[in-house]
mmCIF file of C-alpha atoms in Angstrom:
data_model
loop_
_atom_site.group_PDB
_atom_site.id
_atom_site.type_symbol
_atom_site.label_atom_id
_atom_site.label_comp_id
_atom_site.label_asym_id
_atom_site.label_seq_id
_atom_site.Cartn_x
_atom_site.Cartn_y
_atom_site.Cartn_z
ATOM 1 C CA UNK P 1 89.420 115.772 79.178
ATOM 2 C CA UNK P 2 86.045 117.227 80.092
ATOM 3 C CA UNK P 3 82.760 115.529 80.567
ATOM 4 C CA UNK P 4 81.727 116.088 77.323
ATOM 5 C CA UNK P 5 84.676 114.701 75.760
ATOM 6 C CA UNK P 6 85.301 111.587 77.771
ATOM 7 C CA UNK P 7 81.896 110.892 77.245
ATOM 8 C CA UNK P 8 81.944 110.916 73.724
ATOM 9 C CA UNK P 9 85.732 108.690 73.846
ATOM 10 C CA UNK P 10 84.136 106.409 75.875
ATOM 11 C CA UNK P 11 80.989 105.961 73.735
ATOM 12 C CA UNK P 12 83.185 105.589 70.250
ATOM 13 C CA UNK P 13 85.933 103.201 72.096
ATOM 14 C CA UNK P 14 84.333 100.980 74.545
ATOM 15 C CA UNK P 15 83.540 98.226 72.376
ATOM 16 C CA UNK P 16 86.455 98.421 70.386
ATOM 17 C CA UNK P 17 88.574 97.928 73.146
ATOM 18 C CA UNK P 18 86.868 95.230 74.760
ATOM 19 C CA UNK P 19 87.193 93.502 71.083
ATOM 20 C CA UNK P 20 90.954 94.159 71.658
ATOM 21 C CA UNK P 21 91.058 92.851 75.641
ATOM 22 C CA UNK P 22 89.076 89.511 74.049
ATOM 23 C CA UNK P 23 91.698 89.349 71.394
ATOM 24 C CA UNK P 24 94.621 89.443 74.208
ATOM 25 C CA UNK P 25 93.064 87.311 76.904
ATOM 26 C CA UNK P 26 90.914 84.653 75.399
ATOM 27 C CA UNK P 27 87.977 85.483 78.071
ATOM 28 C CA UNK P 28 84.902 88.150 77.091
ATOM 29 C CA UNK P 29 84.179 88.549 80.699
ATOM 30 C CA UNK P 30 87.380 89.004 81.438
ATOM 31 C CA UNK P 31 87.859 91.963 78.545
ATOM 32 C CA UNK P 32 84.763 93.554 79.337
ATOM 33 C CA UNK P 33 85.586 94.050 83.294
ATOM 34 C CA UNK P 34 89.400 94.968 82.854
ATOM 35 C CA UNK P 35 88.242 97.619 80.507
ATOM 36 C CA UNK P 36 85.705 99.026 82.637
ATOM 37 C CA UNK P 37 87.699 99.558 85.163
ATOM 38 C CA UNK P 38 90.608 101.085 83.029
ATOM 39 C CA UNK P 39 87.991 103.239 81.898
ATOM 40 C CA UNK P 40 86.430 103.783 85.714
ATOM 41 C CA UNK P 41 90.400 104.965 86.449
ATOM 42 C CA UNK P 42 91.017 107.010 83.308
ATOM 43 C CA UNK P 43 88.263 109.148 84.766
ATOM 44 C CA UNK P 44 89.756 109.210 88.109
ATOM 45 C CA UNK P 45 93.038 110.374 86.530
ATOM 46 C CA UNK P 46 91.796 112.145 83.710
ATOM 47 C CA UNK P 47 94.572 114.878 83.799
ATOM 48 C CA UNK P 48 96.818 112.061 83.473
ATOM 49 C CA UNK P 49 94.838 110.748 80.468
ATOM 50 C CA UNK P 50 95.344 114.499 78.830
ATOM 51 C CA UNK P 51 98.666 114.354 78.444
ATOM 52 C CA UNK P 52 99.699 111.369 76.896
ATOM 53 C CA UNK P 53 99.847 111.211 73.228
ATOM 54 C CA UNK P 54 96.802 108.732 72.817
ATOM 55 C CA UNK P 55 94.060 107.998 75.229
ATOM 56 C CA UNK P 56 93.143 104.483 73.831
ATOM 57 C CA UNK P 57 96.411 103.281 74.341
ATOM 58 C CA UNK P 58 96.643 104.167 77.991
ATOM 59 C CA UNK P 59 93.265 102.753 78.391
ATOM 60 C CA UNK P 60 94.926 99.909 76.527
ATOM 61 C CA UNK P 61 97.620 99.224 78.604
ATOM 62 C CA UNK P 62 95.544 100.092 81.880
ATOM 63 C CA UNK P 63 93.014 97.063 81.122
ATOM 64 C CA UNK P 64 95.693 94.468 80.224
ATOM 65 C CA UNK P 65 97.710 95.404 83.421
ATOM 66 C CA UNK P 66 94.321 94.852 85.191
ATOM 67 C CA UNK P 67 93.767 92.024 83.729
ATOM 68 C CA UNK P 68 97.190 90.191 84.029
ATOM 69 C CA UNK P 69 96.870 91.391 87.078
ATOM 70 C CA UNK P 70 93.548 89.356 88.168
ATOM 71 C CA UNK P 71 95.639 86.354 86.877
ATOM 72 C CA UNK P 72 98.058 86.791 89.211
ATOM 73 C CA UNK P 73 95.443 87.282 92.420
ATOM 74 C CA UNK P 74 94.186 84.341 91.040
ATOM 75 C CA UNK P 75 96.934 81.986 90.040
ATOM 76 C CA UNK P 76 97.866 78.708 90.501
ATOM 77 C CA UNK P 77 95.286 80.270 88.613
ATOM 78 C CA UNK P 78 97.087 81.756 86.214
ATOM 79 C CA UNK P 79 93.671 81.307 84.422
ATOM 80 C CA UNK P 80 94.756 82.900 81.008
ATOM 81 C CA UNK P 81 98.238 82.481 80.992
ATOM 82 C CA UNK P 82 98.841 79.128 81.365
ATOM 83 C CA UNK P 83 98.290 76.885 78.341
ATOM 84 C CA UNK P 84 95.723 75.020 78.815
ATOM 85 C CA UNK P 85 92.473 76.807 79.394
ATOM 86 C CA UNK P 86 88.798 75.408 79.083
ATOM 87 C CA UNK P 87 86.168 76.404 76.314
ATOM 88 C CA UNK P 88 84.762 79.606 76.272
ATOM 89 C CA UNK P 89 80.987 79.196 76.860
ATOM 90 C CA UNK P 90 80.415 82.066 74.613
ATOM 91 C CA UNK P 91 82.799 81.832 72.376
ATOM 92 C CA UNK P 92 82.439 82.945 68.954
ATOM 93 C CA UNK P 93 79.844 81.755 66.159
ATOM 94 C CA UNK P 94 81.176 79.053 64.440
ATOM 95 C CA UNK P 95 83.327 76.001 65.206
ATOM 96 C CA UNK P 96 86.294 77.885 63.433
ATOM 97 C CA UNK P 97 86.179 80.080 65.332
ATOM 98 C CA UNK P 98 86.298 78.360 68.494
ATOM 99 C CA UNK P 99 88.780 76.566 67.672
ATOM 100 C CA UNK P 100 90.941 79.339 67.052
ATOM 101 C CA UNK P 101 89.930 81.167 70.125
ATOM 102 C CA UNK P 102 90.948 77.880 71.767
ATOM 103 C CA UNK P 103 94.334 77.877 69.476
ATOM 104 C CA UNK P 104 95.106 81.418 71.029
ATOM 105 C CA UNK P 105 94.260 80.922 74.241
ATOM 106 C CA UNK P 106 96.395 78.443 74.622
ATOM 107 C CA UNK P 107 99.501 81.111 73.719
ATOM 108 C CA UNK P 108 101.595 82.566 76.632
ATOM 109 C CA UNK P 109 99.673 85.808 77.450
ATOM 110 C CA UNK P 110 102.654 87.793 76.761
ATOM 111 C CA UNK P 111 102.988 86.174 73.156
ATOM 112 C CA UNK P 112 99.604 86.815 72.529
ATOM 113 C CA UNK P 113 99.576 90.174 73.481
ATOM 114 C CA UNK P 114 102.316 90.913 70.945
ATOM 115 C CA UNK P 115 100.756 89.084 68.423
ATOM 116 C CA UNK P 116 97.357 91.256 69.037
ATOM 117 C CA UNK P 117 99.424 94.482 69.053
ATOM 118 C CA UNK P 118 101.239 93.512 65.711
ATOM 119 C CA UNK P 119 98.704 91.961 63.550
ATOM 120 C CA UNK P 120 95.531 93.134 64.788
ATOM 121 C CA UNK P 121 96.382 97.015 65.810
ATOM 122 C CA UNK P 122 98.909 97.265 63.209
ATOM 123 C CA UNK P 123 101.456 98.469 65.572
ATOM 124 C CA UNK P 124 105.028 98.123 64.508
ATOM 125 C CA UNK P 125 107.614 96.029 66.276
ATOM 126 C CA UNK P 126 109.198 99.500 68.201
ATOM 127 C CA UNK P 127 105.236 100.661 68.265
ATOM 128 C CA UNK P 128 104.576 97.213 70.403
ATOM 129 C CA UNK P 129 108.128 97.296 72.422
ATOM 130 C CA UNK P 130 107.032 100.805 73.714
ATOM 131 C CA UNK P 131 103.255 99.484 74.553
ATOM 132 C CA UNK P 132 104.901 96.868 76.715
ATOM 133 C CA UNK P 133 107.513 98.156 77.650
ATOM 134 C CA UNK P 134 109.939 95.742 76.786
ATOM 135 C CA UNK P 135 113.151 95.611 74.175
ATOM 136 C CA UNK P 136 112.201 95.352 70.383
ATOM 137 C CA UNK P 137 114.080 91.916 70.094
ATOM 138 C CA UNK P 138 111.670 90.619 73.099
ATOM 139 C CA UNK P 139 108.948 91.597 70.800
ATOM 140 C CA UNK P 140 110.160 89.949 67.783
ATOM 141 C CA UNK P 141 110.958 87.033 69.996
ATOM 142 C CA UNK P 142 107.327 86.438 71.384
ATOM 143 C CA UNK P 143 105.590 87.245 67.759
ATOM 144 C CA UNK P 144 108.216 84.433 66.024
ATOM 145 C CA UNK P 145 106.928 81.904 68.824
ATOM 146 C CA UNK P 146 103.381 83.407 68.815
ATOM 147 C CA UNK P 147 103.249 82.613 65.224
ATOM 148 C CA UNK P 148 105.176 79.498 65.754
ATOM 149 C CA UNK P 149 102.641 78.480 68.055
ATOM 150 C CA UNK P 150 99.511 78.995 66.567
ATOM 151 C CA UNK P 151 100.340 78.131 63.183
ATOM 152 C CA UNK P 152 99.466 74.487 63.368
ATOM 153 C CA UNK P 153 96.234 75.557 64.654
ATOM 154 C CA UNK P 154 95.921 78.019 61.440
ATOM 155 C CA UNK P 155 96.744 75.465 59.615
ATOM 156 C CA UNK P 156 93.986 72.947 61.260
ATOM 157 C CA UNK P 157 91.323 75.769 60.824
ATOM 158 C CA UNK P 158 92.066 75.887 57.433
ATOM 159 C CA UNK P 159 92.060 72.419 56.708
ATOM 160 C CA UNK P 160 88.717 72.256 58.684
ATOM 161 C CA UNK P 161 87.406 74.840 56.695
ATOM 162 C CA UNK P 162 88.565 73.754 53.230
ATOM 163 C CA UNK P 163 87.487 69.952 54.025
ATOM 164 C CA UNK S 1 100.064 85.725 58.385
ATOM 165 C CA UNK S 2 97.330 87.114 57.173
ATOM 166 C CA UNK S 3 94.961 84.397 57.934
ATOM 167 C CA UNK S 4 95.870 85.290 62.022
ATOM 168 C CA UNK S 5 95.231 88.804 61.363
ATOM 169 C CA UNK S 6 91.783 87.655 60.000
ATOM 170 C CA UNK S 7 91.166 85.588 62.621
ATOM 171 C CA UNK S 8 92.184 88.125 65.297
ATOM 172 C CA UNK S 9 89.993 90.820 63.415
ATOM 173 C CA UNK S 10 86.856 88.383 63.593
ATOM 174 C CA UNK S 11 87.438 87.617 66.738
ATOM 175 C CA UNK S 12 87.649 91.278 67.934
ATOM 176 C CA UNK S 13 85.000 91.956 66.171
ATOM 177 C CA UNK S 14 83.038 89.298 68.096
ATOM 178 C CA UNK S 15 84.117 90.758 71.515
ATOM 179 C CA UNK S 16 82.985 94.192 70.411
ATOM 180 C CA UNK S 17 79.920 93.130 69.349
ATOM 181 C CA UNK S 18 79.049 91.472 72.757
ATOM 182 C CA UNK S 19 80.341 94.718 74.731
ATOM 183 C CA UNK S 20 78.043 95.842 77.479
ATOM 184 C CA UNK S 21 79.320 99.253 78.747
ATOM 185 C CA UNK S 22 78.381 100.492 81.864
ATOM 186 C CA UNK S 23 76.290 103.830 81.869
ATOM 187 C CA UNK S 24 79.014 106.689 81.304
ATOM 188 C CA UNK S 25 77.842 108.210 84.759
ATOM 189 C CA UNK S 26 78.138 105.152 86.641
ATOM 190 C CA UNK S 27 81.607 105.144 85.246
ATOM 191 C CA UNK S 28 82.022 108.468 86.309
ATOM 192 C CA UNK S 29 80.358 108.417 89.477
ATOM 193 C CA UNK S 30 82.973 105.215 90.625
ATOM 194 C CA UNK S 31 86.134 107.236 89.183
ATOM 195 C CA UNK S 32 85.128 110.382 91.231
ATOM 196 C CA UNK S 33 85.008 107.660 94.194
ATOM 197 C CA UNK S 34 88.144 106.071 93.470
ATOM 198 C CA UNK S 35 89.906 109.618 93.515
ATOM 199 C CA UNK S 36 88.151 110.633 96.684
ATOM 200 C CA UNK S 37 89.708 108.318 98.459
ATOM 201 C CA UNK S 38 93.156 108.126 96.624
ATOM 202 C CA UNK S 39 93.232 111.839 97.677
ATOM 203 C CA UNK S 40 91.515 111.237 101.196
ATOM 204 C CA UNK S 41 94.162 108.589 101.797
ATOM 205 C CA UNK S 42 96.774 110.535 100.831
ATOM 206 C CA UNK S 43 96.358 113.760 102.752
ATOM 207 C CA UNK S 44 94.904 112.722 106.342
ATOM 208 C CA UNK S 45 96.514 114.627 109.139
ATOM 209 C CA UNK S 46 94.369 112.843 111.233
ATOM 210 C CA UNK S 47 91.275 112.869 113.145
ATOM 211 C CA UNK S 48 88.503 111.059 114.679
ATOM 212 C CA UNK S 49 85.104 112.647 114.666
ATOM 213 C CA UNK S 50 82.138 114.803 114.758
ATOM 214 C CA UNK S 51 79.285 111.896 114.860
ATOM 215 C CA UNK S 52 76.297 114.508 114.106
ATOM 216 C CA UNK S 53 73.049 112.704 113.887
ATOM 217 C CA UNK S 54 71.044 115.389 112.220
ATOM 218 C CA UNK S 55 72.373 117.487 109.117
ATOM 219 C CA UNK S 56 72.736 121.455 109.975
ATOM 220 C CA UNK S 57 74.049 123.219 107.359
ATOM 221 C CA UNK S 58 75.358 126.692 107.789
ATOM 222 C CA UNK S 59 76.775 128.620 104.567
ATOM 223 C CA UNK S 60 78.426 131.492 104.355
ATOM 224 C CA UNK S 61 79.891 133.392 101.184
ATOM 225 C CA UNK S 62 82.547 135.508 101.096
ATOM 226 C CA UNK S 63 83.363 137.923 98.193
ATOM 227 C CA UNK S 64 86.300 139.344 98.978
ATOM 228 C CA UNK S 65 85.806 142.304 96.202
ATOM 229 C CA UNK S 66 83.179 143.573 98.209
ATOM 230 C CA UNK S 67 84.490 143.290 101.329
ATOM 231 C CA UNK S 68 84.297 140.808 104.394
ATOM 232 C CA UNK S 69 80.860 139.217 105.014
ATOM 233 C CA UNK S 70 79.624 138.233 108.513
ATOM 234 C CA UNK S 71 82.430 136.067 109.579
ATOM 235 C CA UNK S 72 84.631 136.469 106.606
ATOM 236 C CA UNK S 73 87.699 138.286 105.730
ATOM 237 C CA UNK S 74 89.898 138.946 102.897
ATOM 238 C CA UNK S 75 93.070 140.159 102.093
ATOM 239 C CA UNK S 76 95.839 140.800 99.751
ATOM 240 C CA UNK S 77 99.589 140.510 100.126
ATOM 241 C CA UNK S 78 102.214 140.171 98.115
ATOM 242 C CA UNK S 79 101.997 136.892 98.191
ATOM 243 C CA UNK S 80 98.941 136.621 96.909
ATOM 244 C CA UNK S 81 94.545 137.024 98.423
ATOM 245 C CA UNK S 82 93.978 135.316 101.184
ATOM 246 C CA UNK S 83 90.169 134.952 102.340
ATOM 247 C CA UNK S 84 88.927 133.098 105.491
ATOM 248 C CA UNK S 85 85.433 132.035 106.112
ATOM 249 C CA UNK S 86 84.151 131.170 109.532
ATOM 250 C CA UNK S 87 80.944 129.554 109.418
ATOM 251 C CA UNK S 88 79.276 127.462 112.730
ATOM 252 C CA UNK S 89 76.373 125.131 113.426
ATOM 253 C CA UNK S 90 74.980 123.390 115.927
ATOM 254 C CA UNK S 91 77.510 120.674 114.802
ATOM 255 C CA UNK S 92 80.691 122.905 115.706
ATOM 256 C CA UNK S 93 82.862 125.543 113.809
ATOM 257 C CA UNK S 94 84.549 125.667 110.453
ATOM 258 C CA UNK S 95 87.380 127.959 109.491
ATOM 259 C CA UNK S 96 88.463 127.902 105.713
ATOM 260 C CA UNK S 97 91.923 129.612 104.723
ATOM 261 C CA UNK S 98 92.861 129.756 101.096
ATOM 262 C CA UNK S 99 95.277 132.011 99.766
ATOM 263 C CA UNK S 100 95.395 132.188 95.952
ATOM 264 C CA UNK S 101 97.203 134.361 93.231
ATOM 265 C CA UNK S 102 95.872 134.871 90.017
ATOM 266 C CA UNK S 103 97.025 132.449 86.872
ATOM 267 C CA UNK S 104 97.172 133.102 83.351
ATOM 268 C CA UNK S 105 93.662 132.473 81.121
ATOM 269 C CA UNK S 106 91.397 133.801 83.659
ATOM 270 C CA UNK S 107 92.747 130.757 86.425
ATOM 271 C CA UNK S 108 93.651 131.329 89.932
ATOM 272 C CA UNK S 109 96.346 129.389 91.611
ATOM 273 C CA UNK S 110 94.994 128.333 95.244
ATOM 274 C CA UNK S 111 98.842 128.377 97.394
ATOM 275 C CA UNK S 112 97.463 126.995 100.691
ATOM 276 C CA UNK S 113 94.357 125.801 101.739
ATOM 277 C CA UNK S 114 93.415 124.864 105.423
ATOM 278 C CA UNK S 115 90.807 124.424 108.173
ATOM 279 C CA UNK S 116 90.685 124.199 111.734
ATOM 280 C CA UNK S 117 87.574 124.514 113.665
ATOM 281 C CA UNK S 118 85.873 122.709 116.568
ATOM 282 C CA UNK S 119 83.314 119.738 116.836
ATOM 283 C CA UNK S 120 80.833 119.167 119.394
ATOM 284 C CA UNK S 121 80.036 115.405 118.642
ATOM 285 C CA UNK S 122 83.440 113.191 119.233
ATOM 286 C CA UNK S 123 82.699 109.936 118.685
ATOM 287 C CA UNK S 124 82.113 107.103 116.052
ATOM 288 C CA UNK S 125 82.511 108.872 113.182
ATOM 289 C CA UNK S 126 84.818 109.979 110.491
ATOM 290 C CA UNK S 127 84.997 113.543 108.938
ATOM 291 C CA UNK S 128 86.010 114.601 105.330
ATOM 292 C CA UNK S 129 86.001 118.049 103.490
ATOM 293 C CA UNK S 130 84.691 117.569 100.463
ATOM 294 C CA UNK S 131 85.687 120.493 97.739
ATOM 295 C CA UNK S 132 82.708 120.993 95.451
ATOM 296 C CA UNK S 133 83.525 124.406 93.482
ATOM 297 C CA UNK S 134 80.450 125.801 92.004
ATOM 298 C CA UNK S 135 81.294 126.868 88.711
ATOM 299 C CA UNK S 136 79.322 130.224 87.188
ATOM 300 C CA UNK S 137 79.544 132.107 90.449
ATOM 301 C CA UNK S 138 76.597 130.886 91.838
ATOM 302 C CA UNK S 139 74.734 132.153 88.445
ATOM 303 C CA UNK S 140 72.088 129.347 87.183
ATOM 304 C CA UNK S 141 73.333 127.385 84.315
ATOM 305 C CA UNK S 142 72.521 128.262 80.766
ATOM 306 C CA UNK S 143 72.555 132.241 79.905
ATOM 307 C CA UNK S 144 76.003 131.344 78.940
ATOM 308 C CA UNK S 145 77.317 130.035 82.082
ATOM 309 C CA UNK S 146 77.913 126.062 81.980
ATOM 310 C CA UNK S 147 79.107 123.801 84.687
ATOM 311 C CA UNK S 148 82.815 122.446 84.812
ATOM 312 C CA UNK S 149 83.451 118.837 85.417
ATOM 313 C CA UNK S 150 83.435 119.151 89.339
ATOM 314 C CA UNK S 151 84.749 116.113 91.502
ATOM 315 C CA UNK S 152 84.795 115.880 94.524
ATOM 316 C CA UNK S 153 87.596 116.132 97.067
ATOM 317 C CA UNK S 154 87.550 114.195 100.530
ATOM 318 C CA UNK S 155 90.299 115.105 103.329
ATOM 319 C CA UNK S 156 90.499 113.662 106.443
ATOM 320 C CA UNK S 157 91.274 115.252 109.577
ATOM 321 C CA UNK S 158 91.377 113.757 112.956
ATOM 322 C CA UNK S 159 89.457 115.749 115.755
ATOM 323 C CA UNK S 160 91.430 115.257 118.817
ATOM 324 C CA UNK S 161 89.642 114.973 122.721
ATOM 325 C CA UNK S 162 88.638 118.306 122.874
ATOM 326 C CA UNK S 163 87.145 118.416 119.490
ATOM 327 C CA UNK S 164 89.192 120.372 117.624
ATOM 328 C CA UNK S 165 90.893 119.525 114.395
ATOM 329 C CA UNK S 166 92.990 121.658 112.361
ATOM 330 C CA UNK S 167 93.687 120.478 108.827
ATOM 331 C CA UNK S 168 96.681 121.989 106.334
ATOM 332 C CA UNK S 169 96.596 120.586 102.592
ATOM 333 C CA UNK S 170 99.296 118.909 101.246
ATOM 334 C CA UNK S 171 100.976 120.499 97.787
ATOM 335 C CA UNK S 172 100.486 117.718 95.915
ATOM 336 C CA UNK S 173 96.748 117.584 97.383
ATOM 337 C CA UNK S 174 96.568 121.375 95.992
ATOM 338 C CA UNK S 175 97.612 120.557 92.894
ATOM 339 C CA UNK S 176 95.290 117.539 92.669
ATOM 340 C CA UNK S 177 92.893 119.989 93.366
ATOM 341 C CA UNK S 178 93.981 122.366 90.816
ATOM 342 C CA UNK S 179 94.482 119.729 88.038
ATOM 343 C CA UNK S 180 90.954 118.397 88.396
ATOM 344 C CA UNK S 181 89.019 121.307 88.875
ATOM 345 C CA UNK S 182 90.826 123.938 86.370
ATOM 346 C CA UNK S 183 90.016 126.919 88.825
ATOM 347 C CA UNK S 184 89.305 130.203 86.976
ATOM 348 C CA UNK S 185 88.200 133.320 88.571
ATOM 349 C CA UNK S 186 85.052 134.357 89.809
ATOM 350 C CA UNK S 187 83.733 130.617 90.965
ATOM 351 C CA UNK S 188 82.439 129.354 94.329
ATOM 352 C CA UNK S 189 84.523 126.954 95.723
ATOM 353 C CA UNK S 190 82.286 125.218 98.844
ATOM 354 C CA UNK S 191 83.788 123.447 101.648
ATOM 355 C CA UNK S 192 81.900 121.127 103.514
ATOM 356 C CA UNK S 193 82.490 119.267 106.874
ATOM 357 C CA UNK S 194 80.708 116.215 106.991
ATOM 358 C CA UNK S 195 80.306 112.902 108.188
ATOM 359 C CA UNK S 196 81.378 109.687 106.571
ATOM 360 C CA UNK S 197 78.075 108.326 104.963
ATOM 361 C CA UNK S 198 75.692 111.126 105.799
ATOM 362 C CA UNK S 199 74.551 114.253 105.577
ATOM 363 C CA UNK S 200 76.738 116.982 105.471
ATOM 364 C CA UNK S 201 77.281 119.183 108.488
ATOM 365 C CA UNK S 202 78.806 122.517 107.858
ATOM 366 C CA UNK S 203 79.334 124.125 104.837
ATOM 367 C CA UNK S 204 81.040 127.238 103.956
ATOM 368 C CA UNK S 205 81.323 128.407 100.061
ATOM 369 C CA UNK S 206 84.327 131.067 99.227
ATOM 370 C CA UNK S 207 84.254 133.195 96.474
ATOM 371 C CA UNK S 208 87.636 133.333 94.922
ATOM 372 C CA UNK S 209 87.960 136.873 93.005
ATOM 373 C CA UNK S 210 90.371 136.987 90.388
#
């Protein structure tokens, strides 16, 4: 990948991914670094980024491994994995939607990650097993209690909305 | 589910929309850094010095087609052309050895690269050879010729009491090398010697014939 051409990949995908990173983490600062510096590394390693099939997924994976990895650094911390996390000060637009950011933030990363790959990418259940590198029936475990999980919230942002 | 999938595309949506990219240059600029030093880390044989105060720049260019240039020779075996450069300032000596065959698509394959030389400032400061290959053969760009992606290289070496350092890269450095730059015939690649945060010191520039 040439100049040119990561130029142009980075212009189109930037903000897309960061969309994706917010999805997974819950946190838009959080999103925003992780993917810059996936990005900052794809360029380091750009004949790596040549050879695999598709260069938004490795930037992809890259950010969330940054990310999770931040958690870990700063864990007890584990500031987006553990369950309870604090209000977004810029979370979205309206009190629906904060309150399902809230809802999904409160999802084991890992769950949530799935549950990102599935519904929002569209990735299927092998698709998302390869992305994270773990056995399909993992996957279809952590989307079941993803969906488990959030569903009461679903269901409370749809009563909010229809009362 | 489709209410989640709703939900996750709004909220995606909103995370897009409040995206602040870096300038792609910036981007660029830290990835070239982050390789430097991934590569500088990786290939150190060691070294100490050459604290120059003032930058003195010496270049020499060898074009091995035409035959050996001041300090420079050239040579082809079986094995493939070998050129060495010589080039010396008031900051010491720089010898450049690459030996490279010719690749398919108008590429050339460097084998072995090294330096050795001697510096005449020993103390407080780091060196690093930075590979900047001038693309177009020293041509200006535009009348056809553009400039190749061109990152830069670091190397440590470690200049021992007496000032001299003699540095051998690493294959996997080489092919680092190779990866990043896509080498093709006919191109300039320039060497320099330099210290840590400052100006650069010697420089010698190789033309590498195909």
């Amino acid at each position: 990948m040439d100049r040119e051409e990561f130029t142009s990949f980075y212009t189109a995908t930037f903000p897309r991914l960061v969309g994706h990173l917010y999805a997974m983490t819950g946190d838009q600062a959080e999103a925003q670094d992780a993917v810059q510096e996936a990005f900052v590394r794809a360029w380091a390693h750009h004949g790596k980024l040549d050879g695999d099939g598709s260069p938004e997924s490795w930037i992809r994976v890259t950010a969330w491994r940054i990310a999770a990895s931040r958690w870990r650094r700063t864990r007890d911390g584990s500031r987006l994995l553990q369950l309870a996390a604090g209000p977004e000060s810029t979370a979205g637009p309206t009190p629906d939607r904060v309150a399902f950011v809230e809802a999904l933030r409160k999802v084991p990363a890992e769950q949530r990650r799935a549950l990102v790959l599935h519904h929002l990418l569209d990735l299927t259940v092998e698709q998302v097993a390869a992305e994270t590198g773990v056995p399909t029936g993992t996957v279809k475990a952590r989307l079941a209690r993803g969906r488990a999980a959030l569903a009461p919230h679903l269901r409370e942002v749809t009563s909010s909305v229809t009362s | 589910m489709s209410d989640l999938t709703d939900e996750l595309l709004h909220m995606a949506a909103d995370g897009a929309d409040r995206a602040r990219p870096l300038a792609v240059a910036e981007v660029m600029r830290r990835g070239n850094r982050r390789r430097a030093r991934a590569i500088g880390q990786r290939s150190l044989t060691g070294l100490s010095v050459l604290g120059v105060g003032a930058a003195v720049v010496a270049t020499g260019v060898l074009h091995p087609a035409h035959g050996p240039a001041g300090n420079a020779a050239a040579g082809t075996s079986a094995h493939g052309t070998t050129v060495t450069e010589t080039t010396q300032s008031s900051a010491g000596t720089l010898t450049v050895k690459v030996t490279y065959r010719d690749a398919a698509r108008d590429k050339i394959k460097p084998l072995s690269i090294s330096f050795a030389g001697k510096s005449k400032v020993t103390r407080h400061a780091s060196v690093v050879f930075s590979f900047e290959p001038t693309f177009c053969g020293g041509q200006p760009e535009g009348s056809g010729c553009t400039s190749a992606w061109v990152p830069e290289f670091v190397i440590t070496a470690r200049v021992n009491k007496a000032g001299g350092f003699a540095v051998s890269l690493s294959r996997r450095t080489i092919a680092d090398i190779i990866r990043a730059n896509r080498l093709r015939g006919d191109q300039v690649m320039t060497v320099s010697l330099a210290k840590v945060n400052s100006a650069t010191v010697i420089t010698a520039g190789l033309v590498l014939n195909r």
